[in-house]
Amino acid sequence: KVMHLNYDNNPMNSYSLNGEIIEISHQEKDLGVLISDSLLWNDEINKSISKANQMLNWIIRNFTLREKNVMLKIYKALIRPHLEYGVQLWCPSPEHGNWSLILGLEGVQRRFTRLIDGMGPLPYSERLGCLQLTTLAERRFRGDLIETFKA
């Protein structure tokens, strides 16, 4: 398959191999990350949000114990990896049009923290403080700093 990137007036040539024209693809999955020809990451981010919500719903259905320590371990092992896989590649920048994606990612963590015993009625910032968690945006920023300043 061939993917033409919509960048700098790409002529979008067709290619052949052994006389057969190679199929053109507009979106491909590589190492578990969806890459589109426009290099927009909306589909990948929505896929991550969807998968994390599926795991969250599975946890709601199958776990009756909602103690803080147990739920934190479940969150860190089963949900957060879906929200952070490949984030250095597709991190949504806080600009016009991306806020729904950023709030969607944060909404999964917000929803999960409400499930923990005694945390439901607290505001989100207080829940994060009690659980010693940071927002996902802060984690992405911290991860970017670590990657930038690795020696």
Short mmCIF file of C-alpha atoms in Angstrom, two decimals:
data_model
loop_
_atom_site.label_atom_id
_atom_site.label_comp_id
_atom_site.label_asym_id
_atom_site.label_seq_id
_atom_site.Cartn_x
_atom_site.Cartn_y
_atom_site.Cartn_z
CA LYS A 1 0.00 0.00 0.00
CA VAL A 2 1.02 3.59 -0.64
CA MET A 3 0.03 6.56 1.50
CA HIS A 4 0.38 10.03 0.01
CA LEU A 5 0.77 12.76 2.60
CA ASN A 6 -1.26 15.88 1.89
CA TYR A 7 1.72 18.14 2.21
CA ASP A 8 3.41 20.74 -0.01
CA ASN A 9 1.52 20.05 -3.27
CA ASN A 10 2.30 16.33 -3.35
CA PRO A 11 1.70 15.16 -6.97
CA MET A 12 0.04 11.89 -5.73
CA ASN A 13 1.76 9.66 -8.31
CA SER A 14 0.61 6.10 -8.75
CA TYR A 15 3.19 3.38 -8.27
CA SER A 16 3.40 -0.13 -9.63
CA LEU A 17 5.29 -3.27 -8.70
CA ASN A 18 5.73 -6.07 -11.24
CA GLY A 19 3.15 -4.42 -13.48
CA GLU A 20 0.46 -4.18 -10.76
CA ILE A 21 -0.59 -0.80 -9.43
CA ILE A 22 -0.05 -0.51 -5.68
CA GLU A 23 -3.20 0.28 -3.71
CA ILE A 24 -3.51 3.80 -2.27
CA SER A 25 -4.38 4.04 1.40
CA HIS A 26 -5.69 7.09 3.26
CA GLN A 27 -5.22 5.63 6.74
CA GLU A 28 -2.93 2.91 8.11
CA LYS A 29 -2.26 1.38 11.48
CA ASP A 30 1.40 1.03 12.46
CA LEU A 31 2.53 -0.14 15.91
CA GLY A 32 -1.07 0.23 17.08
CA VAL A 33 -1.36 3.89 16.08
CA LEU A 34 -3.67 5.10 13.29
CA ILE A 35 -1.88 7.38 10.84
CA SER A 36 -3.88 9.33 8.25
CA ASP A 37 -2.69 11.02 5.08
CA SER A 38 -3.63 14.42 6.50
CA LEU A 39 -1.52 13.77 9.64
CA LEU A 40 -4.47 14.67 11.85
CA TRP A 41 -4.72 12.51 14.94
CA ASN A 42 -8.45 12.86 15.71
CA ASP A 43 -9.22 9.24 14.79
CA GLU A 44 -6.38 7.93 16.96
CA ILE A 45 -7.41 10.04 19.95
CA ASN A 46 -11.07 9.04 19.59
CA LYS A 47 -9.99 5.39 19.35
CA SER A 48 -8.01 5.77 22.60
CA ILE A 49 -10.94 7.42 24.37
CA SER A 50 -13.29 4.68 23.15
CA LYS A 51 -11.00 1.86 24.27
CA ALA A 52 -10.46 3.46 27.70
CA ASN A 53 -14.23 3.89 28.13
CA GLN A 54 -14.75 0.22 27.20
CA MET A 55 -12.28 -0.79 29.91
CA LEU A 56 -13.95 1.57 32.38
CA ASN A 57 -17.36 0.04 31.66
CA TRP A 58 -15.89 -3.46 32.06
CA ILE A 59 -14.48 -2.44 35.46
CA ILE A 60 -17.85 -1.02 36.54
CA ARG A 61 -19.58 -4.28 35.59
CA ASN A 62 -17.05 -6.65 37.18
CA PHE A 63 -15.64 -4.98 40.29
CA THR A 64 -17.81 -4.34 43.34
CA LEU A 65 -14.96 -3.32 45.64
CA ARG A 66 -14.34 0.40 45.12
CA GLU A 67 -11.63 1.08 47.71
CA LYS A 68 -9.12 3.79 46.90
CA ASN A 69 -5.96 1.61 46.73
CA VAL A 70 -7.58 -1.13 44.66
CA MET A 71 -9.19 1.29 42.21
CA LEU A 72 -5.96 3.27 41.74
CA LYS A 73 -4.06 0.11 40.84
CA ILE A 74 -6.81 -0.90 38.43
CA TYR A 75 -6.80 2.56 36.83
CA LYS A 76 -3.03 2.66 36.41
CA ALA A 77 -2.89 -0.87 35.00
CA LEU A 78 -5.98 -1.07 32.79
CA ILE A 79 -7.21 2.39 31.79
CA ARG A 80 -4.39 4.92 31.76
CA PRO A 81 -2.23 2.91 29.32
CA HIS A 82 -5.01 3.25 26.70
CA LEU A 83 -5.04 7.02 27.20
CA GLU A 84 -1.26 7.38 26.97
CA TYR A 85 -0.07 4.87 24.37
CA GLY A 86 1.89 6.75 21.71
CA VAL A 87 0.98 10.11 23.23
CA GLN A 88 4.33 11.66 22.25
CA LEU A 89 3.25 11.20 18.65
CA TRP A 90 -0.40 12.27 18.77
CA CYS A 91 -0.55 14.66 21.75
CA PRO A 92 -3.42 17.12 21.13
CA SER A 93 -2.23 20.71 21.31
CA PRO A 94 -4.49 23.16 23.17
CA GLU A 95 -5.75 25.16 20.21
CA HIS A 96 -9.04 25.85 18.49
CA GLY A 97 -10.73 22.61 17.47
CA ASN A 98 -8.80 20.33 19.83
CA TRP A 99 -10.53 21.13 23.10
CA SER A 100 -13.17 18.43 22.62
CA LEU A 101 -10.41 15.83 22.25
CA ILE A 102 -8.54 17.08 25.32
CA LEU A 103 -11.74 17.16 27.39
CA GLY A 104 -12.67 13.70 26.10
CA LEU A 105 -9.37 12.27 27.30
CA GLU A 106 -9.70 14.02 30.65
CA GLY A 107 -13.34 12.93 30.92
CA VAL A 108 -12.34 9.28 31.22
CA GLN A 109 -10.16 10.02 34.25
CA ARG A 110 -12.83 12.35 35.66
CA ARG A 111 -15.45 9.61 35.35
CA PHE A 112 -13.19 6.99 36.90
CA THR A 113 -12.35 9.10 39.96
CA ARG A 114 -16.08 9.50 40.69
CA LEU A 115 -16.39 5.71 41.10
CA ILE A 116 -14.01 5.50 44.06
CA ASP A 117 -15.65 5.23 47.49
CA GLY A 118 -16.05 8.65 49.11
CA MET A 119 -14.79 10.60 46.06
CA GLY A 120 -18.00 11.02 44.06
CA PRO A 121 -19.30 14.32 45.46
CA LEU A 122 -15.89 16.06 45.55
CA PRO A 123 -14.81 18.45 42.77
CA TYR A 124 -12.41 16.94 40.23
CA SER A 125 -9.36 18.89 41.44
CA GLU A 126 -9.93 17.71 45.03
CA ARG A 127 -10.37 14.11 43.88
CA LEU A 128 -7.05 14.31 42.04
CA GLY A 129 -5.39 15.75 45.14
CA CYS A 130 -6.77 13.03 47.42
CA LEU A 131 -5.69 10.31 44.98
CA GLN A 132 -2.30 11.94 44.32
CA LEU A 133 -2.96 12.02 40.56
CA THR A 134 -2.37 14.81 38.07
CA THR A 135 -4.46 15.73 35.06
CA LEU A 136 -3.62 13.88 31.87
CA ALA A 137 -2.61 17.19 30.26
CA GLU A 138 -0.03 17.71 33.02
CA ARG A 139 1.25 14.14 32.50
CA ARG A 140 1.60 14.76 28.75
CA PHE A 141 3.47 18.02 29.41
CA ARG A 142 5.78 16.30 31.91
CA GLY A 143 6.40 13.46 29.43
CA ASP A 144 7.28 15.99 26.71
CA LEU A 145 9.77 17.69 29.05
CA ILE A 146 11.38 14.35 29.94
CA GLU A 147 11.70 13.36 26.26
CA THR A 148 13.09 16.79 25.36
CA PHE A 149 15.76 16.90 28.02
CA LYS A 150 16.97 13.30 27.94
CA ALA A 151 20.72 13.26 27.76
#
